[in-house]
PDB file of C-alpha atoms in Angstrom:
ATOM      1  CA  UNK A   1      -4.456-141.569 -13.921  1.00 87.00           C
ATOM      2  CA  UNK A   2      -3.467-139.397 -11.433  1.00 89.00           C
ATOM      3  CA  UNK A   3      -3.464-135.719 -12.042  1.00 90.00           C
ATOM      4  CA  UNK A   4      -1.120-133.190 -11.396  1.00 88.00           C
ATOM      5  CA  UNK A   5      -1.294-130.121  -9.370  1.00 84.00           C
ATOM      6  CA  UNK A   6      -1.901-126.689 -10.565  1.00 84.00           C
ATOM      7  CA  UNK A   7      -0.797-123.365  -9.745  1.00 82.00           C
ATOM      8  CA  UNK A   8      -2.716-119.364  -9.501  1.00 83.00           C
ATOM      9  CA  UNK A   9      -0.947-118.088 -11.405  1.00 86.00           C
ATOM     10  CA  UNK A  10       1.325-120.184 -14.153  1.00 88.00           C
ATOM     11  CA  UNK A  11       0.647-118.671 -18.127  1.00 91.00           C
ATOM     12  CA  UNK A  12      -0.149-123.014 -18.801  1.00 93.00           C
ATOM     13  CA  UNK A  13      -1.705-124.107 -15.454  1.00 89.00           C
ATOM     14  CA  UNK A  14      -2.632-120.917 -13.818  1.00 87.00           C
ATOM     15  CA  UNK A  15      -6.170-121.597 -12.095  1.00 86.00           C
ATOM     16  CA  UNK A  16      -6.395-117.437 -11.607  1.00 88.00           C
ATOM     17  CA  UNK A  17      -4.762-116.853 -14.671  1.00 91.00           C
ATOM     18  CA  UNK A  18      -7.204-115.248 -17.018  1.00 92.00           C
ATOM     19  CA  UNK A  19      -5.353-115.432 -19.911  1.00 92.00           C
ATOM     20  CA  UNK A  20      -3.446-118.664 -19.411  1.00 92.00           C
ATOM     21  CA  UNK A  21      -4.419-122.297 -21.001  1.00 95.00           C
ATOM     22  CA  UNK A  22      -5.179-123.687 -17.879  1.00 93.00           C
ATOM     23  CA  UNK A  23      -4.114-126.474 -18.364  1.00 95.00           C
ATOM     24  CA  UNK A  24      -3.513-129.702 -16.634  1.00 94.00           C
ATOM     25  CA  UNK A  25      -1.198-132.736 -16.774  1.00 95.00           C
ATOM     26  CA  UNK A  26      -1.906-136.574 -15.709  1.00 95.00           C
ATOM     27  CA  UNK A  27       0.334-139.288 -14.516  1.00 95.00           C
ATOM     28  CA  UNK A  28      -0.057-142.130 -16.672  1.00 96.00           C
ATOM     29  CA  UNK A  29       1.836-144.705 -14.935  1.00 94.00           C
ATOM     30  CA  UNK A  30       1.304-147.511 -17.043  1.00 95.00           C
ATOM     31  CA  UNK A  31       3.236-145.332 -20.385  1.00 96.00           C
ATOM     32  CA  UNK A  32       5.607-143.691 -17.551  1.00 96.00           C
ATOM     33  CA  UNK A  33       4.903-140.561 -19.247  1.00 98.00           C
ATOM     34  CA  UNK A  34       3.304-137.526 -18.074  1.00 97.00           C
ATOM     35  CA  UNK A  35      -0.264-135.847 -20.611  1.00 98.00           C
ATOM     36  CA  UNK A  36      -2.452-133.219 -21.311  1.00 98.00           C
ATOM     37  CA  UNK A  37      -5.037-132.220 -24.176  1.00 98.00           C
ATOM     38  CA  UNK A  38      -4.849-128.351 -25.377  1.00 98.00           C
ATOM     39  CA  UNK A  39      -6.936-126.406 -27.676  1.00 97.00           C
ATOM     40  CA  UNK A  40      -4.874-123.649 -28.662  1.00 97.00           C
ATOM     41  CA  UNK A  41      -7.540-120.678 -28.905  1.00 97.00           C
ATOM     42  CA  UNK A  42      -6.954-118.577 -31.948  1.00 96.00           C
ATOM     43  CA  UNK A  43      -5.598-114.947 -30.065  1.00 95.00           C
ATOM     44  CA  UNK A  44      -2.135-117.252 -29.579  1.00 96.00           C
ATOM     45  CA  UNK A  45      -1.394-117.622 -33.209  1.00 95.00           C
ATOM     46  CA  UNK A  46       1.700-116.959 -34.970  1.00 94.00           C
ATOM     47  CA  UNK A  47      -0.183-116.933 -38.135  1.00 95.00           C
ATOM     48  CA  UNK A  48      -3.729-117.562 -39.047  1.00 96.00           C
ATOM     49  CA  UNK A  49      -4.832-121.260 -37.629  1.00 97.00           C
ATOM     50  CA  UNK A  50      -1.554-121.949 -36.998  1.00 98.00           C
ATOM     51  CA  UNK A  51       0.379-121.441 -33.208  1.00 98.00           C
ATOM     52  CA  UNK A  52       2.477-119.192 -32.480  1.00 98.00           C
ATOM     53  CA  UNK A  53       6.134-121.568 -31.792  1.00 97.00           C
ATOM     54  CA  UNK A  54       6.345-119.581 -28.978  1.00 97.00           C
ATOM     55  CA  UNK A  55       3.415-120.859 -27.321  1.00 98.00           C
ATOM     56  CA  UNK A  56       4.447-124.567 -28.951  1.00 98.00           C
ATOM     57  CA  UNK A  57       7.986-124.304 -27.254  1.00 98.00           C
ATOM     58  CA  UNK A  58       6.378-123.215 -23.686  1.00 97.00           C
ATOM     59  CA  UNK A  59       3.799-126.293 -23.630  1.00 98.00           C
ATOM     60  CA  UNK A  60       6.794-129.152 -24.615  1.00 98.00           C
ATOM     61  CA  UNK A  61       8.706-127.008 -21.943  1.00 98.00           C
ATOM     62  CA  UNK A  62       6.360-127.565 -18.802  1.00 96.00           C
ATOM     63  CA  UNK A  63       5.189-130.895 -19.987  1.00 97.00           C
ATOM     64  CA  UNK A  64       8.338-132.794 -20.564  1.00 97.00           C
ATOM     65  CA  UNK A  65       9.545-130.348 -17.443  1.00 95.00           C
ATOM     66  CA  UNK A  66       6.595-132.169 -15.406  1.00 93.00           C
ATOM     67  CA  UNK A  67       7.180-135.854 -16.348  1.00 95.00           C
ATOM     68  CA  UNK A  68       9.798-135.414 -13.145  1.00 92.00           C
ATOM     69  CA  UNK A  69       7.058-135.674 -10.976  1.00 90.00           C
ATOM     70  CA  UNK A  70       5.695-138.899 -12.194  1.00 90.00           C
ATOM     71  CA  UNK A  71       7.161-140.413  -8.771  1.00 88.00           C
ATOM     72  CA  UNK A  72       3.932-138.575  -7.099  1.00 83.00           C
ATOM     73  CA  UNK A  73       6.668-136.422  -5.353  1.00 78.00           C
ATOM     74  CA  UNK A  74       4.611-132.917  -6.151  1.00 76.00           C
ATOM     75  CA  UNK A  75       7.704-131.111  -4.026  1.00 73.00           C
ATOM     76  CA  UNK A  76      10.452-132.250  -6.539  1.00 74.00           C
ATOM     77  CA  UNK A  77      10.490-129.125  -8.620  1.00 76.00           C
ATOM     78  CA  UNK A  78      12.820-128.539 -11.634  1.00 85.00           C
ATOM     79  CA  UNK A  79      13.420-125.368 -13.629  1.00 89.00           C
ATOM     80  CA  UNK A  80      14.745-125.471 -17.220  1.00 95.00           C
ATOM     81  CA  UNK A  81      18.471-125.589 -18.189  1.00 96.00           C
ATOM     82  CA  UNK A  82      18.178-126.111 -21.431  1.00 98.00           C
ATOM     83  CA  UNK A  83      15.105-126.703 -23.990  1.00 98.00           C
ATOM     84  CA  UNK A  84      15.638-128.096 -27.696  1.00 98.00           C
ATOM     85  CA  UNK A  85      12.396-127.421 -29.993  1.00 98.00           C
ATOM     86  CA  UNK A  86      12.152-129.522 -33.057  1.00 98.00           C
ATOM     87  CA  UNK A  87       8.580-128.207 -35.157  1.00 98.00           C
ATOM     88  CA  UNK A  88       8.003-130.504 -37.509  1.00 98.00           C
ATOM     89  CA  UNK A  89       4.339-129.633 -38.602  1.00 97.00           C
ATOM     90  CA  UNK A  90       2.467-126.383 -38.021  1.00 97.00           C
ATOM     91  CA  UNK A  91       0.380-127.036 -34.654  1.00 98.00           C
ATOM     92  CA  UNK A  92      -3.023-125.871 -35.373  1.00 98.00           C
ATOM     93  CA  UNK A  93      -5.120-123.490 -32.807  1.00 98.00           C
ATOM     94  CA  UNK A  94      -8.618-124.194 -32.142  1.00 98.00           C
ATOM     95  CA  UNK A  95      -8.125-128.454 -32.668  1.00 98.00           C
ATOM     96  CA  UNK A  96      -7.964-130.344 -29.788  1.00 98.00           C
ATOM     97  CA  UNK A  97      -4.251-131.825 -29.500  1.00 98.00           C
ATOM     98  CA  UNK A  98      -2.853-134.037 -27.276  1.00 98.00           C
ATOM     99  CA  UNK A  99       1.328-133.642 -25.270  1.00 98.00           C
ATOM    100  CA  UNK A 100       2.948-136.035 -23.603  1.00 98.00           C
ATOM    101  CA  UNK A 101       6.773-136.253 -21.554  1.00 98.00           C
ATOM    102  CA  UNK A 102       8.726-138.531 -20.489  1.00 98.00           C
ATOM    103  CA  UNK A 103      12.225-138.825 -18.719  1.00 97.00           C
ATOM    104  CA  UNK A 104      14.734-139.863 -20.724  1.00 97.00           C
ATOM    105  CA  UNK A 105      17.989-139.755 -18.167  1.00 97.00           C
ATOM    106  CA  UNK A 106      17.646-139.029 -14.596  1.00 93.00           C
ATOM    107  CA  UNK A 107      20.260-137.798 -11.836  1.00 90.00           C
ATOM    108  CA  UNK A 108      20.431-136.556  -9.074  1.00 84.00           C
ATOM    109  CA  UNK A 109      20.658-132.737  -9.559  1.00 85.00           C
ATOM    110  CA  UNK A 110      20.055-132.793 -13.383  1.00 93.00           C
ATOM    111  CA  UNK A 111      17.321-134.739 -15.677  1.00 95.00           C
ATOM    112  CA  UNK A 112      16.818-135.085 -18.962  1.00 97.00           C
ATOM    113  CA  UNK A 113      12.835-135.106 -20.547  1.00 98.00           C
ATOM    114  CA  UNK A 114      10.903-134.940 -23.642  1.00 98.00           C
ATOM    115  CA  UNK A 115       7.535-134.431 -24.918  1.00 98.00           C
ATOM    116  CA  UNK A 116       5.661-133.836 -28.054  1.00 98.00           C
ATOM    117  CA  UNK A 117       2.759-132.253 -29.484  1.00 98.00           C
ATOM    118  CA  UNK A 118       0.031-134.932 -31.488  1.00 98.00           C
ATOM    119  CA  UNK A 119      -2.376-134.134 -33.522  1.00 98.00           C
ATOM    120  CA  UNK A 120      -5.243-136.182 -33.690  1.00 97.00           C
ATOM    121  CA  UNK A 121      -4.147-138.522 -36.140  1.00 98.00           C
ATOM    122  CA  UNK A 122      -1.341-139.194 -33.591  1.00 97.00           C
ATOM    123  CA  UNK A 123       0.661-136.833 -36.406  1.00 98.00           C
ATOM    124  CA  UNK A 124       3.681-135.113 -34.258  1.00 98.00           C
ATOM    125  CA  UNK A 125       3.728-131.136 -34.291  1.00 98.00           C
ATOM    126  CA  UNK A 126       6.789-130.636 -32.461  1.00 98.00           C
ATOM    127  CA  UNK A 127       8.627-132.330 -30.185  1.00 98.00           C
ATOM    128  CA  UNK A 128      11.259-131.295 -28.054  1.00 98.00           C
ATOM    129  CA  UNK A 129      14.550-132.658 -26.084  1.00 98.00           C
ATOM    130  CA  UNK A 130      15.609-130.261 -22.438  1.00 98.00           C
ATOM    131  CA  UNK A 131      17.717-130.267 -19.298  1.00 98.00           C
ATOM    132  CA  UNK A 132      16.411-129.408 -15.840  1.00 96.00           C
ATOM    133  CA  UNK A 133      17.608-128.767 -12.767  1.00 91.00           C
ATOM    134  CA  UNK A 134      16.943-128.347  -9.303  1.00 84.00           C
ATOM    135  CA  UNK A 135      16.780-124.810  -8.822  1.00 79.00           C
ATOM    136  CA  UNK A 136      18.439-123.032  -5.698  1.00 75.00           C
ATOM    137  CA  UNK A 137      18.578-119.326  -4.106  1.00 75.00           C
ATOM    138  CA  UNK A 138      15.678-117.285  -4.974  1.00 77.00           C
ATOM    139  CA  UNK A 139      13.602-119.530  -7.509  1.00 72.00           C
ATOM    140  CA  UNK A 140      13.866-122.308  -4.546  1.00 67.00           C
ATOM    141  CA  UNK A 141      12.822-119.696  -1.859  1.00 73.00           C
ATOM    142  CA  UNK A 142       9.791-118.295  -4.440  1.00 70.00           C
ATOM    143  CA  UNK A 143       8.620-122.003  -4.459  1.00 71.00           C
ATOM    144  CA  UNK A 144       8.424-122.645  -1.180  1.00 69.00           C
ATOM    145  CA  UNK A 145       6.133-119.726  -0.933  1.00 70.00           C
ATOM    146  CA  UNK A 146       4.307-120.580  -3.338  1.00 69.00           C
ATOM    147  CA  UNK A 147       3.700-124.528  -3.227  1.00 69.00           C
ATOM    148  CA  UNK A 148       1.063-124.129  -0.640  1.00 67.00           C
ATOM    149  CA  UNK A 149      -1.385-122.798  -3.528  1.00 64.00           C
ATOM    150  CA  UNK A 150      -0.802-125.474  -5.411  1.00 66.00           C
ATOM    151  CA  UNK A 151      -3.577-128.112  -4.781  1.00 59.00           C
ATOM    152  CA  UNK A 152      -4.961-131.040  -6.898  1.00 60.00           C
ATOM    153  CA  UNK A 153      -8.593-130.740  -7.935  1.00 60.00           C
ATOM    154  CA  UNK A 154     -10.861-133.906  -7.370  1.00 52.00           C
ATOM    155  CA  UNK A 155     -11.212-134.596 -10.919  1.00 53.00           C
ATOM    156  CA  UNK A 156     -10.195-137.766 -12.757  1.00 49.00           C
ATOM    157  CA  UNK A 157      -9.528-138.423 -16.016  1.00 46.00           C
ATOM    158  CA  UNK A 158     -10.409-141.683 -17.358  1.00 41.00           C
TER     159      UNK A 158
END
Protein backbone atom coordinates (compact mmCIF):
# COMPACT_ATOMS: atom_id res chain seq x y z
CA UNK A 1 0.00 0.00 0.00
CA UNK A 2 1.11 3.20 -0.67
CA UNK A 3 1.13 5.77 2.03
CA UNK A 4 0.07 9.11 2.15
CA UNK A 5 1.86 12.25 2.86
CA UNK A 6 1.95 14.10 6.05
CA UNK A 7 2.02 17.53 7.12
CA UNK A 8 4.09 19.80 10.33
CA UNK A 9 1.67 20.83 11.55
CA UNK A 10 -2.06 19.13 10.97
CA UNK A 11 -3.93 18.30 14.76
CA UNK A 12 -4.26 14.29 12.82
CA UNK A 13 -1.06 14.12 10.70
CA UNK A 14 1.07 16.82 12.07
CA UNK A 15 4.77 15.34 12.13
CA UNK A 16 5.74 18.64 14.53
CA UNK A 17 2.59 18.57 16.12
CA UNK A 18 3.11 17.65 19.71
CA UNK A 19 -0.17 17.17 20.61
CA UNK A 20 -1.66 15.80 17.41
CA UNK A 21 -2.37 11.87 16.58
CA UNK A 22 0.06 11.76 14.06
CA UNK A 23 -1.38 9.91 12.15
CA UNK A 24 -1.09 8.44 8.75
CA UNK A 25 -3.28 7.15 5.90
CA UNK A 26 -2.50 4.31 3.13
CA UNK A 27 -3.74 3.79 -0.33
CA UNK A 28 -5.16 0.51 -0.57
CA UNK A 29 -5.77 0.16 -4.14
CA UNK A 30 -7.05 -3.15 -4.32
CA UNK A 31 -10.41 -1.96 -1.69
CA UNK A 32 -10.19 1.64 -3.52
CA UNK A 33 -10.39 3.00 -0.16
CA UNK A 34 -8.08 5.06 1.71
CA UNK A 35 -6.82 3.58 5.98
CA UNK A 36 -5.32 4.27 9.05
CA UNK A 37 -5.09 2.59 12.66
CA UNK A 38 -5.56 5.15 15.77
CA UNK A 39 -5.24 4.68 19.39
CA UNK A 40 -7.12 7.37 20.82
CA UNK A 41 -4.92 8.29 24.03
CA UNK A 42 -7.08 8.90 27.03
CA UNK A 43 -6.47 13.14 27.50
CA UNK A 44 -9.04 13.22 24.19
CA UNK A 45 -11.99 11.76 25.94
CA UNK A 46 -15.38 13.00 26.09
CA UNK A 47 -16.00 10.78 28.97
CA UNK A 48 -13.98 8.22 30.74
CA UNK A 49 -12.66 5.44 28.02
CA UNK A 50 -14.81 6.75 25.71
CA UNK A 51 -13.77 9.66 22.75
CA UNK A 52 -14.62 12.70 22.76
CA UNK A 53 -17.22 12.91 19.19
CA UNK A 54 -15.34 15.73 18.55
CA UNK A 55 -12.20 14.05 18.01
CA UNK A 56 -14.46 11.00 16.26
CA UNK A 57 -16.01 13.61 13.76
CA UNK A 58 -12.37 15.18 12.88
CA UNK A 59 -10.74 11.61 12.07
CA UNK A 60 -13.97 10.42 9.57
CA UNK A 61 -13.44 14.11 8.35
CA UNK A 62 -9.71 13.89 7.05
CA UNK A 63 -9.97 10.26 6.24
CA UNK A 64 -12.94 10.06 4.01
CA UNK A 65 -11.56 13.84 3.01
CA UNK A 66 -8.23 11.89 1.89
CA UNK A 67 -9.70 8.93 -0.08
CA UNK A 68 -9.57 11.88 -3.02
CA UNK A 69 -6.13 11.28 -3.33
CA UNK A 70 -6.25 7.63 -3.97
CA UNK A 71 -5.33 8.61 -7.76
CA UNK A 72 -1.60 9.19 -6.23
CA UNK A 73 -2.30 12.90 -7.21
CA UNK A 74 -0.85 14.28 -3.58
CA UNK A 75 -1.61 18.04 -5.19
CA UNK A 76 -5.44 17.42 -5.53
CA UNK A 77 -6.45 18.96 -2.26
CA UNK A 78 -10.08 19.25 -1.02
CA UNK A 79 -11.46 21.14 1.97
CA UNK A 80 -14.79 20.18 3.60
CA UNK A 81 -18.24 21.45 2.48
CA UNK A 82 -20.17 19.54 4.35
CA UNK A 83 -19.56 16.54 6.98
CA UNK A 84 -22.52 14.15 8.23
CA UNK A 85 -21.47 12.15 11.57
CA UNK A 86 -23.50 9.12 12.32
CA UNK A 87 -22.00 7.54 16.08
CA UNK A 88 -23.34 4.50 16.39
CA UNK A 89 -21.18 2.96 19.28
CA UNK A 90 -19.01 4.82 21.78
CA UNK A 91 -15.34 4.74 20.16
CA UNK A 92 -13.10 3.71 22.88
CA UNK A 93 -9.59 5.63 23.67
CA UNK A 94 -6.60 3.70 24.37
CA UNK A 95 -7.80 0.43 21.82
CA UNK A 96 -6.28 0.26 18.72
CA UNK A 97 -9.07 1.02 15.95
CA UNK A 98 -8.95 0.92 12.52
CA UNK A 99 -10.77 4.07 9.61
CA UNK A 100 -11.20 3.71 6.33
CA UNK A 101 -12.80 6.23 3.17
CA UNK A 102 -13.85 5.86 0.19
CA UNK A 103 -15.39 8.05 -2.69
CA UNK A 104 -18.69 7.60 -3.19
CA UNK A 105 -19.49 10.32 -6.21
CA UNK A 106 -16.85 12.23 -7.87
CA UNK A 107 -16.91 15.59 -10.03
CA UNK A 108 -15.11 17.80 -11.09
CA UNK A 109 -15.16 20.64 -8.48
CA UNK A 110 -17.17 18.69 -5.81
CA UNK A 111 -16.81 14.92 -4.35
CA UNK A 112 -18.58 13.02 -2.25
CA UNK A 113 -16.60 10.44 0.53
CA UNK A 114 -17.11 8.33 3.48
CA UNK A 115 -15.33 6.58 6.12
CA UNK A 116 -15.86 4.82 9.33
CA UNK A 117 -14.41 4.04 12.53
CA UNK A 118 -13.95 -0.17 13.35
CA UNK A 119 -13.35 -1.56 16.22
CA UNK A 120 -11.52 -4.58 16.33
CA UNK A 121 -14.20 -6.90 15.93
CA UNK A 122 -14.76 -5.00 12.63
CA UNK A 123 -17.81 -3.41 15.01
CA UNK A 124 -18.51 0.26 13.37
CA UNK A 125 -18.11 3.34 15.86
CA UNK A 126 -19.19 5.96 13.64
CA UNK A 127 -19.31 6.49 10.30
CA UNK A 128 -19.80 9.45 8.42
CA UNK A 129 -21.18 10.80 4.83
CA UNK A 130 -19.35 14.69 3.54
CA UNK A 131 -18.93 17.02 0.59
CA UNK A 132 -15.61 18.52 -0.49
CA UNK A 133 -14.46 20.89 -2.58
CA UNK A 134 -11.68 22.36 -4.23
CA UNK A 135 -10.84 25.21 -2.25
CA UNK A 136 -9.87 28.69 -3.86
CA UNK A 137 -8.53 32.28 -2.62
CA UNK A 138 -6.66 32.10 0.52
CA UNK A 139 -6.98 28.31 1.65
CA UNK A 140 -5.59 27.55 -2.10
CA UNK A 141 -2.77 30.20 -1.70
CA UNK A 142 -1.98 28.74 2.18
CA UNK A 143 -1.53 25.31 0.39
CA UNK A 144 0.65 26.11 -2.02
CA UNK A 145 2.88 27.37 0.68
CA UNK A 146 2.61 24.82 2.50
CA UNK A 147 2.69 21.54 0.22
CA UNK A 148 6.39 21.68 0.00
CA UNK A 149 6.54 20.32 3.77
CA UNK A 150 4.58 17.74 3.04
CA UNK A 151 6.78 14.65 2.22
CA UNK A 152 6.12 10.84 2.35
CA UNK A 153 8.23 8.89 4.83
CA UNK A 154 9.95 5.61 3.50
CA UNK A 155 7.84 3.41 5.48
CA UNK A 156 5.53 0.68 4.21
CA UNK A 157 2.85 -0.89 5.58
CA UNK A 158 2.27 -4.38 4.78
Amino acid sequence: MLKQPTSRTCFLCGRDNDNGLKLKWYNNKELNQVETNVTIPEHFNGYPQVAHGGIVAAILDETSGRAIMLDEDFDNLFITLRLNVTYRKPTPTNVQLKVIGWIEKKGKRKVEVAAKILLPDETICAECQAVVIKPTGEIADGWEREKKYWYVEDDSKS
